[in-house]
Amino acid sequence: MKLSLIAAIDENKLIGSAEGGLPWQGIEQDRDHFRSYVRGKGLLLGRKTYEEMEGWFGLDHRPYILTRNRNYAPKSQVRVAFSFDEIIRTAEKEAENELVVCGGAAIYERTINYADLIILTILHTTFTVESEAKYFPDWHSKDFIEIKRQDFSPSAERDFGMSILHLKCATN
Ligand SMILES: NC(=O)c1ccc[n+]([C@@H]2O[C@H](COP(=O)([O-])OP(=O)(O)OC[C@H]3O[C@@H](n4cnc5c(N)ncnc54)[C@H](OP(=O)(O)O)[C@@H]3O)[C@@H](O)[C@H]2O)c1
């Protein structure tokens, strides 16, 4: 089973904050890219990100949600799990071809060492957040090679450019 991480980051690798939410207004082009990439795949989210995205999951998604809370009662049909290892075992048993890690920061940090692929939307600007900033982990020290790149100029929706990169782990 392939493990992928998908995220949108700014030039400082900022992805969010302790108080939750994205540092930027939703970017339609990135949302479309996310939707299209995750369609039909196994998804893994941290409990906090799941609660932010709860309304987003349709009947065709049954994501794995990671929490340490044994009494966690999600509002929708998801698979609650208490460790990454447990999710890997279940996903392999269910013959998932690809498991896509959708964040947040704690979950990217936990899984990046096992990633076969990282799909990054890089927003070519910087943002600030009011509470503790959350970042995507550094991937440069690991063996990731760019295998695909799309560059987008600023648009009516955003006054900065963005790039979508596919980075493949050379050693996995
Ligand atoms: N820019 C992007 O692409 C992107 C993508 C996703 C999220 N985000 C942003 O990232 C921020 C949230 O990130 P976050 O790090 O605060 O939260 P998170 O990773 O979404 O969730 C953290 C929670 O996951 C559970 N957890 C973490 N590690 C675990 C482990 N090893 N075993 C079991 N459970 C574990 C814990 O849940 P319990 O507390 O229930 O135990 C923990 O509180 C938000 O601002 C969100 O909008 C951005």
CSV table of C-alpha atoms and ligand atoms in Angstrom, one decimal:
chain,number,residue,atom,x,y,z
A,1,MET,CA,0.0,0.0,0.0
A,2,LYS,CA,1.3,3.4,-0.9
A,3,LEU,CA,1.3,6.1,1.8
A,4,SER,CA,0.9,9.7,0.6
A,5,LEU,CA,0.8,13.1,2.4
A,6,ILE,CA,-1.2,15.9,0.9
A,7,ALA,CA,-1.0,19.5,2.2
A,8,ALA,CA,-1.1,23.2,1.3
A,9,ILE,CA,1.7,25.3,2.7
A,10,ASP,CA,3.0,28.8,2.5
A,11,GLU,CA,6.7,29.7,1.8
A,12,ASN,CA,7.4,29.0,5.6
A,13,LYS,CA,5.6,25.7,5.5
A,14,LEU,CA,2.8,27.1,7.6
A,15,ILE,CA,-0.4,25.0,7.4
A,16,GLY,CA,-2.6,26.2,10.3
A,17,SER,CA,-2.7,27.1,14.0
A,18,ALA,CA,-3.6,25.7,17.4
A,19,GLU,CA,-6.9,27.5,17.3
A,20,GLY,CA,-7.7,25.6,14.0
A,21,GLY,CA,-8.6,26.6,10.5
A,22,LEU,CA,-6.4,27.5,7.5
A,23,PRO,CA,-4.3,30.7,7.6
A,24,TRP,CA,-5.8,31.7,4.2
A,25,GLN,CA,-9.3,31.9,2.7
A,26,GLY,CA,-10.2,28.7,0.8
A,27,ILE,CA,-8.5,28.6,-2.6
A,28,GLU,CA,-10.8,27.0,-5.1
A,29,GLN,CA,-8.1,25.6,-7.4
A,30,ASP,CA,-6.4,23.9,-4.4
A,31,ARG,CA,-9.7,22.6,-3.1
A,32,ASP,CA,-10.5,21.1,-6.5
A,33,HIS,CA,-7.0,19.5,-6.7
A,34,PHE,CA,-7.5,18.0,-3.2
A,35,ARG,CA,-11.0,16.6,-4.0
A,36,SER,CA,-9.8,15.1,-7.2
A,37,TYR,CA,-6.6,13.6,-5.7
A,38,VAL,CA,-8.4,11.9,-2.7
A,39,ARG,CA,-11.4,10.6,-4.5
A,40,GLY,CA,-11.7,6.8,-4.0
A,41,LYS,CA,-8.7,6.6,-1.8
A,42,GLY,CA,-8.3,5.7,1.9
A,43,LEU,CA,-7.9,8.9,4.0
A,44,LEU,CA,-6.3,9.5,7.4
A,45,LEU,CA,-6.9,12.6,9.5
A,46,GLY,CA,-6.1,13.8,13.0
A,47,ARG,CA,-9.1,14.3,15.2
A,48,LYS,CA,-8.8,18.1,15.1
A,49,THR,CA,-8.6,18.4,11.3
A,50,TYR,CA,-11.5,15.9,11.0
A,51,GLU,CA,-13.7,18.1,13.2
A,52,GLU,CA,-12.9,21.1,11.0
A,53,MET,CA,-13.8,19.1,7.8
A,54,GLU,CA,-16.6,17.0,9.2
A,55,GLY,CA,-19.3,18.2,6.8
A,56,TRP,CA,-17.0,17.6,3.9
A,57,PHE,CA,-17.1,13.8,3.9
A,58,GLY,CA,-19.8,12.2,1.8
A,59,LEU,CA,-21.0,8.6,2.0
A,60,ASP,CA,-18.2,7.5,-0.3
A,61,HIS,CA,-15.6,8.5,2.3
A,62,ARG,CA,-15.0,6.6,5.5
A,63,PRO,CA,-11.8,8.2,6.7
A,64,TYR,CA,-9.6,6.9,9.5
A,65,ILE,CA,-9.5,9.4,12.4
A,66,LEU,CA,-6.6,9.3,14.8
A,67,THR,CA,-7.3,10.1,18.5
A,68,ARG,CA,-6.0,9.1,21.9
A,69,ASN,CA,-9.5,9.5,23.4
A,70,ARG,CA,-10.9,6.0,23.8
A,71,ASN,CA,-14.4,7.5,24.3
A,72,TYR,CA,-14.3,9.6,21.2
A,73,ALA,CA,-17.8,9.6,19.5
A,74,PRO,CA,-17.6,11.1,16.0
A,75,LYS,CA,-20.7,12.7,14.5
A,76,SER,CA,-20.4,10.9,11.2
A,77,GLN,CA,-19.5,7.4,9.8
A,78,VAL,CA,-15.8,7.3,10.2
A,79,ARG,CA,-13.3,4.8,11.5
A,80,VAL,CA,-11.8,5.8,14.8
A,81,ALA,CA,-8.3,4.5,15.5
A,82,PHE,CA,-5.9,5.0,18.4
A,83,SER,CA,-2.6,4.4,16.6
A,84,PHE,CA,-1.0,4.8,13.2
A,85,ASP,CA,0.1,1.2,13.2
A,86,GLU,CA,-3.5,0.1,13.8
A,87,ILE,CA,-4.6,2.1,10.8
A,88,ILE,CA,-1.9,0.6,8.6
A,89,ARG,CA,-2.9,-2.9,9.6
A,90,THR,CA,-6.6,-2.3,8.9
A,91,ALA,CA,-6.0,-0.5,5.6
A,92,GLU,CA,-3.8,-3.3,4.4
A,93,LYS,CA,-6.3,-5.9,5.4
A,94,GLU,CA,-9.0,-4.0,3.5
A,95,ALA,CA,-6.6,-3.9,0.5
A,96,GLU,CA,-6.5,-0.1,0.1
A,97,ASN,CA,-4.1,0.8,-2.7
A,98,GLU,CA,-3.3,4.1,-1.3
A,99,LEU,CA,-3.7,5.8,2.1
A,100,VAL,CA,-3.7,9.6,1.9
A,101,VAL,CA,-2.7,11.5,5.0
A,102,CYS,CA,-4.7,14.8,5.1
A,103,GLY,CA,-3.2,16.4,8.2
A,104,GLY,CA,-3.0,18.2,10.5
A,105,ALA,CA,0.5,19.0,11.7
A,106,ALA,CA,0.6,16.2,14.4
A,107,ILE,CA,-0.4,13.6,11.9
A,108,TYR,CA,2.0,14.7,9.1
A,109,GLU,CA,4.8,14.6,11.7
A,110,ARG,CA,3.8,11.1,12.8
A,111,THR,CA,3.7,9.7,9.2
A,112,ILE,CA,6.2,11.6,7.1
A,113,ASN,CA,9.0,9.0,7.7
A,114,TYR,CA,6.8,6.4,6.0
A,115,ALA,CA,5.6,8.5,3.1
A,116,ASP,CA,6.1,7.2,-0.5
A,117,LEU,CA,4.7,10.5,-2.0
A,118,ILE,CA,4.2,14.0,-0.8
A,119,ILE,CA,1.8,16.2,-2.7
A,120,LEU,CA,2.2,19.9,-1.8
A,121,THR,CA,0.4,23.0,-2.9
A,122,ILE,CA,2.9,25.7,-2.2
A,123,LEU,CA,1.5,29.2,-1.9
A,124,HIS,CA,4.2,31.6,-3.0
A,125,THR,CA,3.6,34.1,-0.1
A,126,THR,CA,3.6,34.1,3.7
A,127,PHE,CA,0.8,34.3,6.2
A,128,THR,CA,0.6,34.9,9.9
A,129,VAL,CA,-1.7,33.3,12.5
A,130,GLU,CA,-2.8,34.6,15.9
A,131,SER,CA,-2.3,31.5,18.0
A,132,GLU,CA,0.5,28.9,17.9
A,133,ALA,CA,1.5,28.3,14.3
A,134,LYS,CA,1.4,24.7,12.9
A,135,TYR,CA,3.8,23.7,10.2
A,136,PHE,CA,4.3,20.9,7.7
A,137,PRO,CA,7.5,18.9,8.7
A,138,ASP,CA,10.7,19.4,6.8
A,139,TRP,CA,11.1,17.0,4.0
A,140,HIS,CA,14.4,18.3,2.5
A,141,SER,CA,16.6,16.2,4.7
A,142,LYS,CA,14.8,13.1,3.4
A,143,ASP,CA,15.2,11.6,0.0
A,144,PHE,CA,12.3,13.2,-1.9
A,145,ILE,CA,12.6,13.8,-5.6
A,146,GLU,CA,10.2,16.1,-7.6
A,147,ILE,CA,8.4,14.0,-10.2
A,148,LYS,CA,5.7,16.4,-11.2
A,149,ARG,CA,5.2,20.2,-10.9
A,150,GLN,CA,2.5,22.6,-12.0
A,151,ASP,CA,2.9,26.3,-11.6
A,152,PHE,CA,0.0,28.8,-11.5
A,153,SER,CA,0.2,32.5,-11.8
A,154,PRO,CA,-1.6,34.9,-9.5
A,155,SER,CA,-5.3,35.0,-10.4
A,156,ALA,CA,-8.5,37.0,-9.6
A,157,GLU,CA,-8.9,34.8,-6.5
A,158,ARG,CA,-5.3,35.2,-5.1
A,159,ASP,CA,-2.6,37.8,-5.5
A,160,PHE,CA,0.2,35.3,-5.3
A,161,GLY,CA,1.3,32.4,-7.4
A,162,MET,CA,1.2,28.7,-6.4
A,163,SER,CA,2.7,25.4,-7.4
A,164,ILE,CA,1.6,21.9,-7.0
A,165,LEU,CA,4.5,19.5,-6.5
A,166,HIS,CA,4.6,15.7,-6.4
A,167,LEU,CA,7.6,14.5,-4.4
A,168,LYS,CA,8.5,10.8,-4.5
A,169,CYS,CA,10.6,9.2,-1.8
A,170,ALA,CA,13.6,7.7,-3.5
A,171,THR,CA,14.3,5.2,-0.8
A,172,ASN,CA,10.8,3.8,-0.1
B,1,LIG,N1,-2.8,23.4,5.1
B,1,LIG,C1,-3.2,22.2,5.1
B,1,LIG,O1,-3.1,21.4,4.1
B,1,LIG,C2,-3.8,21.6,6.3
B,1,LIG,C3,-4.3,20.2,6.3
B,1,LIG,C4,-4.8,19.7,7.5
B,1,LIG,C5,-4.9,20.5,8.6
B,1,LIG,N2,-4.5,21.8,8.6
B,1,LIG,C6,-4.5,22.6,9.8
B,1,LIG,O2,-3.7,22.0,10.8
B,1,LIG,C7,-4.2,22.5,12.1
B,1,LIG,C8,-4.5,21.2,12.9
B,1,LIG,O3,-3.3,20.5,13.2
B,1,LIG,P1,-3.0,19.9,14.6
B,1,LIG,O4,-1.7,19.3,14.6
B,1,LIG,O5,-3.4,20.9,15.7
B,1,LIG,O6,-4.2,18.8,14.8
B,1,LIG,P2,-4.4,17.4,14.0
B,1,LIG,O7,-3.1,16.8,13.6
B,1,LIG,O8,-5.5,17.6,13.0
B,1,LIG,O9,-5.1,16.5,15.2
B,1,LIG,C9,-4.4,16.3,16.4
B,1,LIG,C10,-5.1,15.3,17.2
B,1,LIG,O10,-4.9,14.0,16.6
B,1,LIG,C11,-4.8,13.0,17.6
B,1,LIG,N3,-3.4,12.4,17.5
B,1,LIG,C12,-2.3,13.1,17.2
B,1,LIG,N4,-1.2,12.2,17.2
B,1,LIG,C13,-1.7,11.0,17.6
B,1,LIG,C14,-1.2,9.7,17.8
B,1,LIG,N5,0.1,9.5,17.6
B,1,LIG,N6,-2.0,8.7,18.2
B,1,LIG,C15,-3.3,9.0,18.4
B,1,LIG,N7,-3.9,10.1,18.2
B,1,LIG,C16,-3.1,11.2,17.8
B,1,LIG,C17,-5.0,13.7,18.9
B,1,LIG,O11,-6.4,13.7,19.1
B,1,LIG,P3,-7.1,13.8,20.6
B,1,LIG,O12,-6.9,15.1,21.1
B,1,LIG,O13,-8.6,13.5,20.3
B,1,LIG,O14,-6.5,12.7,21.4
B,1,LIG,C18,-4.6,15.1,18.6
B,1,LIG,O15,-5.1,16.1,19.5
B,1,LIG,C19,-5.5,23.2,11.8
B,1,LIG,O16,-5.2,24.6,11.7
B,1,LIG,C20,-5.9,22.8,10.4
B,1,LIG,O17,-6.7,23.7,9.7
B,1,LIG,C21,-4.0,22.3,7.5
